[in-house]
């Protein structure tokens, strides 16, 4: 995995360079531009200033065969190291276990236990050990107990990392010991194992699973959020960038038993003038916690990153840090809790990585005069250029497009995550939506492919993507969408075998009558609405519809790859399953009562167009009306509802719902789109009432990739740009202003941008610019029956479509086309 990771890094550097020079500020930033990283010149990548730390996560050789029943058993580790001279100070750092007994040269330092209520799955133990060291050979022995639970490679805490630094706590220096493959470990220690003279010759060498900063999987799930106290730890992939942002506002200033000077300096970049530094004067070096001074920093919008503090004091200091995406979360339920950070004299420290708008910092101890060159936010982001755009006569829709693109970018971290706060992990359902936004706004290639590859895993494919059948379906539809946008033949060809294997795995979930039976006994998830997650009849019905959609896209992919045999087979399977779903799910007027199920029936092709009128009247015409709890819909499935409304030619209703639903989040102060939302939920403190994961609370994310659907939808359905063949070699453009006076925008393609400019001017007036290598069929509105339009003032004929209300005209050459009715 390390080799693969490094190879991807090289590819990414080539990709970043291919973007061309960045500018400090875009020449024409869009209205309501949010992203503070937009247009940054020469982003500073982590690889430019940071080398991954040498200490490795290790586990015992027995762990590979220990089984779940041995998770809570202690693990025993030993390491020997030589010293020519004993350092004046030395600090041992240990991370991974929930509790450790630490012995240095046979002397017990103590038992150290992690907070069991903390969300930090890996917490850092640090202890001074200089007094127990001697010249010559030293022995460190650790008994470690794991905390069950967690996710990813570190999912059960079955790892340990350690190092000894010849400095006081919080100070970075070259280590004199690091965890690695030369350590010994066992599940079966005999008496006296902790003594310095104990022979561990019978112990197996540990298994080292890589530097603590080597693997993307180490950074997911907030697994490493506790490592902010680990000296030198950055915990970011080398292709990520960072930039510093001062506070936009300072709130809740509480001096306690101290006195502040230069509070406004926190709204500036780091101070070089000591007279302008932010300073706290204490009556004594230590403060009672209840009277410790505190300030709240507001950064003005949702940001992914961490707080950085740069001390300019001659003595060590302690501060606590807590984050909130909202003020309610900050005060009442910070997702990562309250984290204490110890700063070395003139040292730099960081809070945990997360996403937040507000940060509360309390100054717990320090010198009588505690000064800071800076307390600011270090934004951590993936450097991309905004290549797509959308503007219109409606400023609300313009803001919605921009606010949708922004959280999609926030979710582009070490992989394409669902959210930068929670879960900080790759979920394919989320990417089925956010990936379309990434294609539309950024045309990213590296991170999309790396994430998709990690999600599907290596051949043979023996389990569902993310363990969810519907997410296996989403992987196929997401790959097809990506291929249509990117034209990346070599990548899709590399996925050929896995496409077939995944489709065959999915086929096992049907009985002989083609009923979905969840043969793999997986967790079914479509949406957080009642009965749409978990193995319920409704969840089975909607998953079967998702499978039909995936079979159609899977067959399209296989046909594009020249695999006609498998393409034909899965095309036939899609037809067979379509008939089965029509027989079992059609109730005579709709596909049940749920918006989600009816939307998926429409976009999967299971619903016959002859059924659209009935589906609309009995189900989807209720979209936007007040709901009751079981009918709640997330913004995730809301994207599919928007797609279905467009397919049924109800774009006006879809625009109205976008303004009401996503615009409703904006009206409540959102600077990115939330994981869950309903207009009927409380407005007093909306964050605490947001419902997801079958519950509600501050843990719900206020920046979620699956909530960004309107951004791609406005480009696809108002500007009308949709690729139909790989890499936009063929594209359909169906412009529809609906109720707008004008709209314009750009869709990035591998050949260059497609530009569309629409004006309501005695009918529709469209200006379309096509790059070379793109063939477009434009579906232009005409008076019913009219078989020609003016293209660059020349009469051009075409083929009537959509009940003779649109004319399909072919644009086969690059250039600028002005189209209007005669």
mmCIF file with all atom_site columns, N, CA, C and O in Angstrom, residues 611-635:
data_model
loop_
_atom_site.group_PDB
_atom_site.id
_atom_site.type_symbol
_atom_site.label_atom_id
_atom_site.label_alt_id
_atom_site.label_comp_id
_atom_site.label_asym_id
_atom_site.label_entity_id
_atom_site.label_seq_id
_atom_site.pdbx_PDB_ins_code
_atom_site.Cartn_x
_atom_site.Cartn_y
_atom_site.Cartn_z
_atom_site.occupancy
_atom_site.B_iso_or_equiv
_atom_site.pdbx_formal_charge
_atom_site.auth_seq_id
_atom_site.auth_comp_id
_atom_site.auth_asym_id
_atom_site.auth_atom_id
_atom_site.pdbx_PDB_model_num
ATOM 1   N N  . UNK A 1 611 ? -46.067 6.102  -16.586 1.00 0.00 ? 611 UNK A N  1
ATOM 2   C CA . UNK A 1 611 ? -46.422 6.144  -15.174 1.00 0.00 ? 611 UNK A CA 1
ATOM 3   C C  . UNK A 1 611 ? -46.080 7.491  -14.523 1.00 0.00 ? 611 UNK A C  1
ATOM 4   O O  . UNK A 1 611 ? -46.449 7.732  -13.376 1.00 0.00 ? 611 UNK A O  1
ATOM 5   N N  . UNK A 1 612 ? -45.367 8.360  -15.245 1.00 0.00 ? 612 UNK A N  1
ATOM 6   C CA . UNK A 1 612 ? -44.866 9.590  -14.633 1.00 0.00 ? 612 UNK A CA 1
ATOM 7   C C  . UNK A 1 612 ? -45.983 10.457 -14.065 1.00 0.00 ? 612 UNK A C  1
ATOM 8   O O  . UNK A 1 612 ? -45.875 10.994 -12.967 1.00 0.00 ? 612 UNK A O  1
ATOM 9   N N  . UNK A 1 613 ? -47.051 10.617 -14.826 1.00 0.00 ? 613 UNK A N  1
ATOM 10  C CA . UNK A 1 613 ? -48.144 11.478 -14.375 1.00 0.00 ? 613 UNK A CA 1
ATOM 11  C C  . UNK A 1 613 ? -48.731 10.974 -13.065 1.00 0.00 ? 613 UNK A C  1
ATOM 12  O O  . UNK A 1 613 ? -48.993 11.746 -12.136 1.00 0.00 ? 613 UNK A O  1
ATOM 13  N N  . UNK A 1 614 ? -48.903 9.670  -12.961 1.00 0.00 ? 614 UNK A N  1
ATOM 14  C CA . UNK A 1 614 ? -49.452 9.083  -11.738 1.00 0.00 ? 614 UNK A CA 1
ATOM 15  C C  . UNK A 1 614 ? -48.466 9.213  -10.581 1.00 0.00 ? 614 UNK A C  1
ATOM 16  O O  . UNK A 1 614 ? -48.850 9.539  -9.451  1.00 0.00 ? 614 UNK A O  1
ATOM 17  N N  . UNK A 1 615 ? -47.175 8.973  -10.855 1.00 0.00 ? 615 UNK A N  1
ATOM 18  C CA . UNK A 1 615 ? -46.156 9.109  -9.810  1.00 0.00 ? 615 UNK A CA 1
ATOM 19  C C  . UNK A 1 615 ? -46.118 10.535 -9.299  1.00 0.00 ? 615 UNK A C  1
ATOM 20  O O  . UNK A 1 615 ? -46.020 10.787 -8.086  1.00 0.00 ? 615 UNK A O  1
ATOM 21  N N  . UNK A 1 616 ? -46.210 11.471 -10.217 1.00 0.00 ? 616 UNK A N  1
ATOM 22  C CA . UNK A 1 616 ? -46.189 12.870 -9.813  1.00 0.00 ? 616 UNK A CA 1
ATOM 23  C C  . UNK A 1 616 ? -47.406 13.205 -8.935  1.00 0.00 ? 616 UNK A C  1
ATOM 24  O O  . UNK A 1 616 ? -47.261 13.780 -7.847  1.00 0.00 ? 616 UNK A O  1
ATOM 25  N N  . UNK A 1 617 ? -48.563 12.821 -9.381  1.00 0.00 ? 617 UNK A N  1
ATOM 26  C CA . UNK A 1 617 ? -49.770 13.165 -8.646  1.00 0.00 ? 617 UNK A CA 1
ATOM 27  C C  . UNK A 1 617 ? -49.876 12.489 -7.299  1.00 0.00 ? 617 UNK A C  1
ATOM 28  O O  . UNK A 1 617 ? -50.401 13.079 -6.334  1.00 0.00 ? 617 UNK A O  1
ATOM 29  N N  . UNK A 1 618 ? -49.350 11.285 -7.182  1.00 0.00 ? 618 UNK A N  1
ATOM 30  C CA . UNK A 1 618 ? -49.516 10.511 -5.950  1.00 0.00 ? 618 UNK A CA 1
ATOM 31  C C  . UNK A 1 618 ? -48.331 10.586 -4.996  1.00 0.00 ? 618 UNK A C  1
ATOM 32  O O  . UNK A 1 618 ? -48.475 10.193 -3.830  1.00 0.00 ? 618 UNK A O  1
ATOM 33  N N  . UNK A 1 619 ? -47.183 11.065 -5.472  1.00 0.00 ? 619 UNK A N  1
ATOM 34  C CA . UNK A 1 619 ? -46.002 11.051 -4.596  1.00 0.00 ? 619 UNK A CA 1
ATOM 35  C C  . UNK A 1 619 ? -45.154 12.304 -4.732  1.00 0.00 ? 619 UNK A C  1
ATOM 36  O O  . UNK A 1 619 ? -45.050 13.098 -3.789  1.00 0.00 ? 619 UNK A O  1
ATOM 37  N N  . UNK A 1 620 ? -44.564 12.514 -5.888  1.00 0.00 ? 620 UNK A N  1
ATOM 38  C CA . UNK A 1 620 ? -43.526 13.536 -5.977  1.00 0.00 ? 620 UNK A CA 1
ATOM 39  C C  . UNK A 1 620 ? -44.054 14.956 -6.039  1.00 0.00 ? 620 UNK A C  1
ATOM 40  O O  . UNK A 1 620 ? -43.297 15.905 -5.816  1.00 0.00 ? 620 UNK A O  1
ATOM 41  N N  . UNK A 1 621 ? -45.326 15.156 -6.306  1.00 0.00 ? 621 UNK A N  1
ATOM 42  C CA . UNK A 1 621 ? -45.879 16.513 -6.215  1.00 0.00 ? 621 UNK A CA 1
ATOM 43  C C  . UNK A 1 621 ? -45.906 16.999 -4.772  1.00 0.00 ? 621 UNK A C  1
ATOM 44  O O  . UNK A 1 621 ? -46.085 18.201 -4.517  1.00 0.00 ? 621 UNK A O  1
ATOM 45  N N  . UNK A 1 622 ? -45.719 16.088 -3.807  1.00 0.00 ? 622 UNK A N  1
ATOM 46  C CA . UNK A 1 622 ? -45.685 16.463 -2.395  1.00 0.00 ? 622 UNK A CA 1
ATOM 47  C C  . UNK A 1 622 ? -44.309 16.922 -1.930  1.00 0.00 ? 622 UNK A C  1
ATOM 48  O O  . UNK A 1 622 ? -44.168 17.340 -0.780  1.00 0.00 ? 622 UNK A O  1
ATOM 49  N N  . UNK A 1 623 ? -43.321 16.838 -2.811  1.00 0.00 ? 623 UNK A N  1
ATOM 50  C CA . UNK A 1 623 ? -41.984 17.276 -2.424  1.00 0.00 ? 623 UNK A CA 1
ATOM 51  C C  . UNK A 1 623 ? -42.021 18.758 -2.045  1.00 0.00 ? 623 UNK A C  1
ATOM 52  O O  . UNK A 1 623 ? -42.541 19.589 -2.769  1.00 0.00 ? 623 UNK A O  1
ATOM 53  N N  . UNK A 1 624 ? -41.436 19.052 -0.895  1.00 0.00 ? 624 UNK A N  1
ATOM 54  C CA . UNK A 1 624 ? -41.429 20.423 -0.394  1.00 0.00 ? 624 UNK A CA 1
ATOM 55  C C  . UNK A 1 624 ? -42.539 20.726 0.572   1.00 0.00 ? 624 UNK A C  1
ATOM 56  O O  . UNK A 1 624 ? -42.485 21.729 1.280   1.00 0.00 ? 624 UNK A O  1
ATOM 57  N N  . UNK A 1 625 ? -43.556 19.869 0.623   1.00 0.00 ? 625 UNK A N  1
ATOM 58  C CA . UNK A 1 625 ? -44.633 20.082 1.581   1.00 0.00 ? 625 UNK A CA 1
ATOM 59  C C  . UNK A 1 625 ? -44.197 19.568 2.950   1.00 0.00 ? 625 UNK A C  1
ATOM 60  O O  . UNK A 1 625 ? -43.302 18.730 3.063   1.00 0.00 ? 625 UNK A O  1
ATOM 61  N N  . UNK A 1 626 ? -44.816 20.053 4.021   1.00 0.00 ? 626 UNK A N  1
ATOM 62  C CA . UNK A 1 626 ? -44.409 19.615 5.367   1.00 0.00 ? 626 UNK A CA 1
ATOM 63  C C  . UNK A 1 626 ? -44.445 18.103 5.496   1.00 0.00 ? 626 UNK A C  1
ATOM 64  O O  . UNK A 1 626 ? -45.336 17.432 4.969   1.00 0.00 ? 626 UNK A O  1
ATOM 65  N N  . UNK A 1 627 ? -43.446 17.581 6.179   1.00 0.00 ? 627 UNK A N  1
ATOM 66  C CA . UNK A 1 627 ? -43.321 16.141 6.341   1.00 0.00 ? 627 UNK A CA 1
ATOM 67  C C  . UNK A 1 627 ? -43.545 15.753 7.797   1.00 0.00 ? 627 UNK A C  1
ATOM 68  O O  . UNK A 1 627 ? -43.533 16.590 8.687   1.00 0.00 ? 627 UNK A O  1
ATOM 69  N N  . UNK A 1 628 ? -43.735 14.472 8.017   1.00 0.00 ? 628 UNK A N  1
ATOM 70  C CA . UNK A 1 628 ? -43.692 13.953 9.382   1.00 0.00 ? 628 UNK A CA 1
ATOM 71  C C  . UNK A 1 628 ? -42.455 13.091 9.491   1.00 0.00 ? 628 UNK A C  1
ATOM 72  O O  . UNK A 1 628 ? -41.855 12.700 8.503   1.00 0.00 ? 628 UNK A O  1
ATOM 73  N N  . UNK A 1 629 ? -42.032 12.803 10.699  1.00 0.00 ? 629 UNK A N  1
ATOM 74  C CA . UNK A 1 629 ? -40.714 12.227 10.933  1.00 0.00 ? 629 UNK A CA 1
ATOM 75  C C  . UNK A 1 629 ? -40.370 11.039 10.041  1.00 0.00 ? 629 UNK A C  1
ATOM 76  O O  . UNK A 1 629 ? -39.281 11.006 9.464   1.00 0.00 ? 629 UNK A O  1
ATOM 77  N N  . UNK A 1 630 ? -41.219 10.034 9.872   1.00 0.00 ? 630 UNK A N  1
ATOM 78  C CA . UNK A 1 630 ? -40.799 8.898  9.036   1.00 0.00 ? 630 UNK A CA 1
ATOM 79  C C  . UNK A 1 630 ? -40.547 9.269  7.581   1.00 0.00 ? 630 UNK A C  1
ATOM 80  O O  . UNK A 1 630 ? -39.853 8.557  6.873   1.00 0.00 ? 630 UNK A O  1
ATOM 81  N N  . UNK A 1 631 ? -41.120 10.378 7.111   1.00 0.00 ? 631 UNK A N  1
ATOM 82  C CA . UNK A 1 631 ? -40.954 10.764 5.712   1.00 0.00 ? 631 UNK A CA 1
ATOM 83  C C  . UNK A 1 631 ? -39.802 11.733 5.499   1.00 0.00 ? 631 UNK A C  1
ATOM 84  O O  . UNK A 1 631 ? -39.641 12.264 4.404   1.00 0.00 ? 631 UNK A O  1
ATOM 85  N N  . UNK A 1 632 ? -39.009 11.987 6.529   1.00 0.00 ? 632 UNK A N  1
ATOM 86  C CA . UNK A 1 632 ? -37.919 12.939 6.385   1.00 0.00 ? 632 UNK A CA 1
ATOM 87  C C  . UNK A 1 632 ? -36.973 12.463 5.276   1.00 0.00 ? 632 UNK A C  1
ATOM 88  O O  . UNK A 1 632 ? -36.800 11.261 5.061   1.00 0.00 ? 632 UNK A O  1
ATOM 89  N N  . UNK A 1 633 ? -36.407 13.404 4.573   1.00 0.00 ? 633 UNK A N  1
ATOM 90  C CA . UNK A 1 633 ? -35.457 13.070 3.509   1.00 0.00 ? 633 UNK A CA 1
ATOM 91  C C  . UNK A 1 633 ? -34.179 13.848 3.744   1.00 0.00 ? 633 UNK A C  1
ATOM 92  O O  . UNK A 1 633 ? -34.217 15.012 4.167   1.00 0.00 ? 633 UNK A O  1
ATOM 93  N N  . UNK A 1 634 ? -33.045 13.207 3.524   1.00 0.00 ? 634 UNK A N  1
ATOM 94  C CA . UNK A 1 634 ? -31.777 13.910 3.637   1.00 0.00 ? 634 UNK A CA 1
ATOM 95  C C  . UNK A 1 634 ? -31.493 14.655 2.335   1.00 0.00 ? 634 UNK A C  1
ATOM 96  O O  . UNK A 1 634 ? -32.037 14.323 1.282   1.00 0.00 ? 634 UNK A O  1
ATOM 97  N N  . UNK A 1 635 ? -30.600 15.646 2.387   1.00 0.00 ? 635 UNK A N  1
ATOM 98  C CA . UNK A 1 635 ? -30.181 16.273 1.131   1.00 0.00 ? 635 UNK A CA 1
ATOM 99  C C  . UNK A 1 635 ? -29.541 15.284 0.156   1.00 0.00 ? 635 UNK A C  1
ATOM 100 O O  . UNK A 1 635 ? -29.536 15.520 -1.044  1.00 0.00 ? 635 UNK A O  1
#
